[in-house]
C-alpha positions as a printed NumPy array, in Angstrom:
array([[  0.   ,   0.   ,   0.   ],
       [  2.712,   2.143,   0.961],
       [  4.496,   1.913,  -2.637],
       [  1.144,   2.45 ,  -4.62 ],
       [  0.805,   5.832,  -2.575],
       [  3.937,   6.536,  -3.145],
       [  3.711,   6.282,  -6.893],
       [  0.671,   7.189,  -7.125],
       [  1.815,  10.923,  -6.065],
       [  4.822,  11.275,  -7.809],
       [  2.721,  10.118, -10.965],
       [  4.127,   7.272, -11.696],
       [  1.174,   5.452, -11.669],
       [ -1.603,   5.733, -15.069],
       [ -4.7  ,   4.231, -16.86 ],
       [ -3.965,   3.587, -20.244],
       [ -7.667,   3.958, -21.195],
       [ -8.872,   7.27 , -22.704],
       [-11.321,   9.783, -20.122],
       [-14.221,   8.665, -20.259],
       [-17.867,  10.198, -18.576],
       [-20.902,   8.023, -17.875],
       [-24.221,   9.426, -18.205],
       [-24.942,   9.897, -14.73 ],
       [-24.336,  13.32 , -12.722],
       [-22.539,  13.667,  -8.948],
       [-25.093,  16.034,  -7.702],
       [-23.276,  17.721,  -4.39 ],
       [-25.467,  19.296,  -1.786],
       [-24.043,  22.512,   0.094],
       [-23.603,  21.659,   3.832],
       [-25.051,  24.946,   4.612],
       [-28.208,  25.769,   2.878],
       [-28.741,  22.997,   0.992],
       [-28.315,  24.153,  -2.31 ],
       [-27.126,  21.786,  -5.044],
       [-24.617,  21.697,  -8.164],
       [-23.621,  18.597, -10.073],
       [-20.327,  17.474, -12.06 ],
       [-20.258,  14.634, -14.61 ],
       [-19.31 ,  11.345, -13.511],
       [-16.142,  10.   , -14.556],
       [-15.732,   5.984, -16.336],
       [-12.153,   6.211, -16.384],
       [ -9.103,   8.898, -16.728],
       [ -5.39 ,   9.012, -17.127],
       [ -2.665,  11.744, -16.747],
       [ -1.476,  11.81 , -20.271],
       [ -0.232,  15.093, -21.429],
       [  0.122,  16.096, -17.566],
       [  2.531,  18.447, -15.988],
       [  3.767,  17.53 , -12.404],
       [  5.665,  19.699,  -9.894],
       [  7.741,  18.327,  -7.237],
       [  5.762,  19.44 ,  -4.642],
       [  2.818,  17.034,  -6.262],
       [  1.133,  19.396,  -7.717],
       [ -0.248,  18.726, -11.284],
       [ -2.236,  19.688, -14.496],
       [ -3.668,  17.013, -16.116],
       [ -6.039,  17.614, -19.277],
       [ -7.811,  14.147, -19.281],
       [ -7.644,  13.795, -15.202],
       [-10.283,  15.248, -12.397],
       [ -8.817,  18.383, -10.621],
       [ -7.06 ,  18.007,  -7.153],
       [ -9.115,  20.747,  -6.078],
       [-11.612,  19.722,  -3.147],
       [-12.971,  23.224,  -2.231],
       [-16.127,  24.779,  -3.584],
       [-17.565,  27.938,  -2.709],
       [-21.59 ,  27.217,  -2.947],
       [-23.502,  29.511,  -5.984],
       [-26.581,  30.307,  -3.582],
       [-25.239,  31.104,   0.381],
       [-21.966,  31.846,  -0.6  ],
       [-20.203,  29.824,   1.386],
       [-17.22 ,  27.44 ,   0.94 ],
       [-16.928,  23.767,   2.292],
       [-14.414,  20.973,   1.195],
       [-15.831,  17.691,  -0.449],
       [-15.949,  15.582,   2.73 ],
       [-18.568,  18.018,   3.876],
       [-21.065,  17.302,   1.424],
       [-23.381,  14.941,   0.708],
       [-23.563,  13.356,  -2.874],
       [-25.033,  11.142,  -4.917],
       [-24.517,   9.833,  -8.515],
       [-27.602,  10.004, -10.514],
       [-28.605,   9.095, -13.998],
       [-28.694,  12.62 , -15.637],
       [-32.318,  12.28 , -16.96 ],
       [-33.723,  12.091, -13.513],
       [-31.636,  15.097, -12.488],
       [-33.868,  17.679, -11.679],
       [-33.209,  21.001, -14.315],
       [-32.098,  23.431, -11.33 ],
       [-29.872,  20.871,  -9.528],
       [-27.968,  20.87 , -13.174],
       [-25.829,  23.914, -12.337],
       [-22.492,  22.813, -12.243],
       [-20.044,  23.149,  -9.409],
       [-16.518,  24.444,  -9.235],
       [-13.457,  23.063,  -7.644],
       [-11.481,  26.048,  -6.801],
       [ -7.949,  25.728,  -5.397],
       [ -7.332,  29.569,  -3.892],
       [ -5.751,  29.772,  -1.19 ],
       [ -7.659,  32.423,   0.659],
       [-11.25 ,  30.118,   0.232],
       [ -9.031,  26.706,   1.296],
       [ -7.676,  28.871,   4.311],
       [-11.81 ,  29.396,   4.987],
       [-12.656,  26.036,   4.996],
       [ -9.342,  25.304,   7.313],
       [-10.369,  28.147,   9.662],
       [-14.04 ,  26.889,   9.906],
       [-13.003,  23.653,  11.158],
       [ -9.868,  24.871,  13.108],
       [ -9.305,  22.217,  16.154],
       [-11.85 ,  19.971,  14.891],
       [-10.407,  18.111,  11.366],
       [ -9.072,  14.752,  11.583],
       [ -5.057,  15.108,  10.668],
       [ -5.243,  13.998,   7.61 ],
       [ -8.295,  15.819,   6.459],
       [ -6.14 ,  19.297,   7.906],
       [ -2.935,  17.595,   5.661],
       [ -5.504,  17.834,   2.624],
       [ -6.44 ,  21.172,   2.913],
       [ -2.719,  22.551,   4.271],
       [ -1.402,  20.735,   0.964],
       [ -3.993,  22.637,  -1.447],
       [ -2.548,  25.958,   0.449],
       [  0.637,  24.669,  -0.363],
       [  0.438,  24.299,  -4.053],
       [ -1.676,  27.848,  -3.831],
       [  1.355,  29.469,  -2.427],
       [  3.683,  27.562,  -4.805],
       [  2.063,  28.604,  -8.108],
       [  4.163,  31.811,  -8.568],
       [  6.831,  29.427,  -9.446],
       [  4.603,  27.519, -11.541],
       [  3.686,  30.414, -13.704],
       [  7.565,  31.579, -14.5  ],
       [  8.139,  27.922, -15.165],
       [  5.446,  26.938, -17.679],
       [  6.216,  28.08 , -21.2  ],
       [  4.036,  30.698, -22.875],
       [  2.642,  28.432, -25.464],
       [  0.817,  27.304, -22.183],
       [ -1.325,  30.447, -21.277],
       [ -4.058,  29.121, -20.777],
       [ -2.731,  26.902, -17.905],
       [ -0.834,  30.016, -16.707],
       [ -3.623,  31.957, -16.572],
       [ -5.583,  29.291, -14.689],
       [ -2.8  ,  29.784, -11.807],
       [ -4.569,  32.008,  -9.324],
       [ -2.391,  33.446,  -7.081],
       [ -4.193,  35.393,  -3.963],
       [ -2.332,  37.962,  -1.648],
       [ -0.75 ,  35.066,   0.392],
       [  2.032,  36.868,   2.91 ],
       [  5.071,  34.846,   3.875],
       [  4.4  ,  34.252,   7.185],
       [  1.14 ,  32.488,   6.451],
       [  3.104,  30.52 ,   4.032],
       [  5.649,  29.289,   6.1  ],
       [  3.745,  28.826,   9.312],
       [  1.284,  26.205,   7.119],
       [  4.598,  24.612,   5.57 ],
       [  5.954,  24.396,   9.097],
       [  2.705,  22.096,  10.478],
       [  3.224,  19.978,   6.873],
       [  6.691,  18.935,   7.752],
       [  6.096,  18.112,  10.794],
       [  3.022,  16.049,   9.86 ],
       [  3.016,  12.506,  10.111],
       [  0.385,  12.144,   7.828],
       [  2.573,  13.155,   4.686],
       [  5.507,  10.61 ,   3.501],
       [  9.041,  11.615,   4.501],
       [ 10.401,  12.363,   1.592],
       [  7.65 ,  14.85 ,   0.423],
       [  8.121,  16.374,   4.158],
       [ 11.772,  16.814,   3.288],
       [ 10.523,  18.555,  -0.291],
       [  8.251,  21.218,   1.97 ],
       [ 11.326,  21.547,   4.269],
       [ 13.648,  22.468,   0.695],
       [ 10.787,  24.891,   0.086],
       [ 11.315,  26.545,   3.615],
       [ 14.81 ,  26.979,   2.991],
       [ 15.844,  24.405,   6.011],
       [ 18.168,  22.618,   3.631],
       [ 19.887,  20.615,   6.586],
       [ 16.647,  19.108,   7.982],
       [ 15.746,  18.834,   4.342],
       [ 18.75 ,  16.369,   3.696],
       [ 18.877,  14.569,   6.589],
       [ 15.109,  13.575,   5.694],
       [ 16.045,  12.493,   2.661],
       [ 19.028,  10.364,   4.413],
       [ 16.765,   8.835,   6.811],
       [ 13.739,   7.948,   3.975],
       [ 16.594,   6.288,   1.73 ],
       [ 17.605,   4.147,   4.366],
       [ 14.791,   3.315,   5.833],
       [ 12.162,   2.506,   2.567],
       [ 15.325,   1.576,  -0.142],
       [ 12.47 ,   0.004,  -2.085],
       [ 10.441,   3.246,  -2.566],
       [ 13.537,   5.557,  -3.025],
       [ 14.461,   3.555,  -6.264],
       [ 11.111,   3.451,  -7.411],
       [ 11.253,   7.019,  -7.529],
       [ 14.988,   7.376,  -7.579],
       [ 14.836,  10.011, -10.447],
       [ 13.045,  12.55 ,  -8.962],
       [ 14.555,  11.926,  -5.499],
       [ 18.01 ,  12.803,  -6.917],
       [ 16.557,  16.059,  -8.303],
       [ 15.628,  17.137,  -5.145],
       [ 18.855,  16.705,  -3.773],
       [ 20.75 ,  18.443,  -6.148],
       [ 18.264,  21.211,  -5.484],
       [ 19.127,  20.464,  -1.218],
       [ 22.607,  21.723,  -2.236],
       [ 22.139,  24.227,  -4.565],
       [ 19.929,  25.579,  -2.11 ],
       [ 17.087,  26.487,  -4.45 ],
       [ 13.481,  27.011,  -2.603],
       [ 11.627,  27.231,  -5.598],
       [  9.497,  24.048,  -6.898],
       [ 10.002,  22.402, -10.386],
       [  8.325,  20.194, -12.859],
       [  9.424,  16.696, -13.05 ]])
């Protein structure tokens, strides 16, 4: 289990069939008022034609967005996917107004909102979900100097809010620490907070202690050490 995690983050792992959509809806209900919005269900995807970062970040074209924040179209309010009910439902017997469809966002400031909401009372790894999506929020500056400008349109779809860097580094802080992320991607948000010594010596300790899963991803594991001691914060695509 631990390997297919593993892979499955640094994208190693893909479907080789085509995205596919059935013909029934997800129809999500607000946790607030009620209100719902629907998304069509996915048969099958695959990350072909995907960019990743090395902070697991990616944009895939024929894959369902990472985002798990929606801000509801009637009260206003934002809530994260675990929060609301939902049912798939053979589109026909969807009901016209339920048909409005729902947005994923990934902003920081309305992922911070859900975070805040629910401050002392998430599980640790539904906090590690959110803290991540903040993560990748505060990361995209990188992202859009990186991509090249034939891309614009996935440039463009970068958001960047008025994050400050002490909110940044107090919610990579908590991510190191947590136990609920693997060791080596703590040791990537640790590279990001410029602690390039802990940042190594996590590295170190996940090579010898899971040899198996550092050679599966051997690769990208050596590009993050070179980037340890060059000392370069910034994230990159793999």
């Amino acid at each position: 289990m631990k390997k297919l995690i593993v892979a499955a983050l640094l994208g190693i792992i893909t479907t080789t069939k085509a995205m596919t959509i059935t013909d029934n809806l997800i129809v999500w209900e607000c946790p607030y008022c009620g209100a719902k919005a629907s998304e069509r269900e996915l048969g099958s995807w695959n990350t072909f034609g995907a960019v990743f970062w090395s902070d697991c970040f990616r944009i895939a074209p024929m894959a369902p967005s990472q985002d798990i924040v929606s801000r509801c179209w009637k009260c206003n309010k934002v809530f994260a996917k675990w929060q609301a009910k939902h049912k798939s439902i053979l589109e026909g017997k969807v009901p016209r107004e339920d048909r409005r469809r729902i947005k994923w966002i990934g902003d920081y400031s309305a992922v911070k909102e859900v975070l805040d909401a629910w401050k002392g009372k998430l599980k640790p790894e539904l906090e590690c979900e959110l803290r991540m999506r903040m993560l990748w929020a505060a990361n995209h500056k990188y992202r859009k100097a990186t991509l090249d400008a034939s891309n614009e349109r996935l440039v463009e779809g970068l958001r960047i809010d008025g994050i400050t860097v002490p909110e940044a580094q107090e919610n990579m802080l908590k991510l190191s620490s947590s136990t609920n992320l693997p060791m080596w991607l703590r040791a990537e948000v640790l590279r990001e907070m410029g602690k390039f010594g802990a940042a190594q010596k996590m590295m170190d300790d996940f090579a010898k202690s899971n040899p198996g899963d550092f050679k599966e991803g051997e690769d990208y594991f050596k590009d993050v050490l070179e980037r340890i001691k060059e000392k370069d914060v910034k994230v990159f695509k793999r």
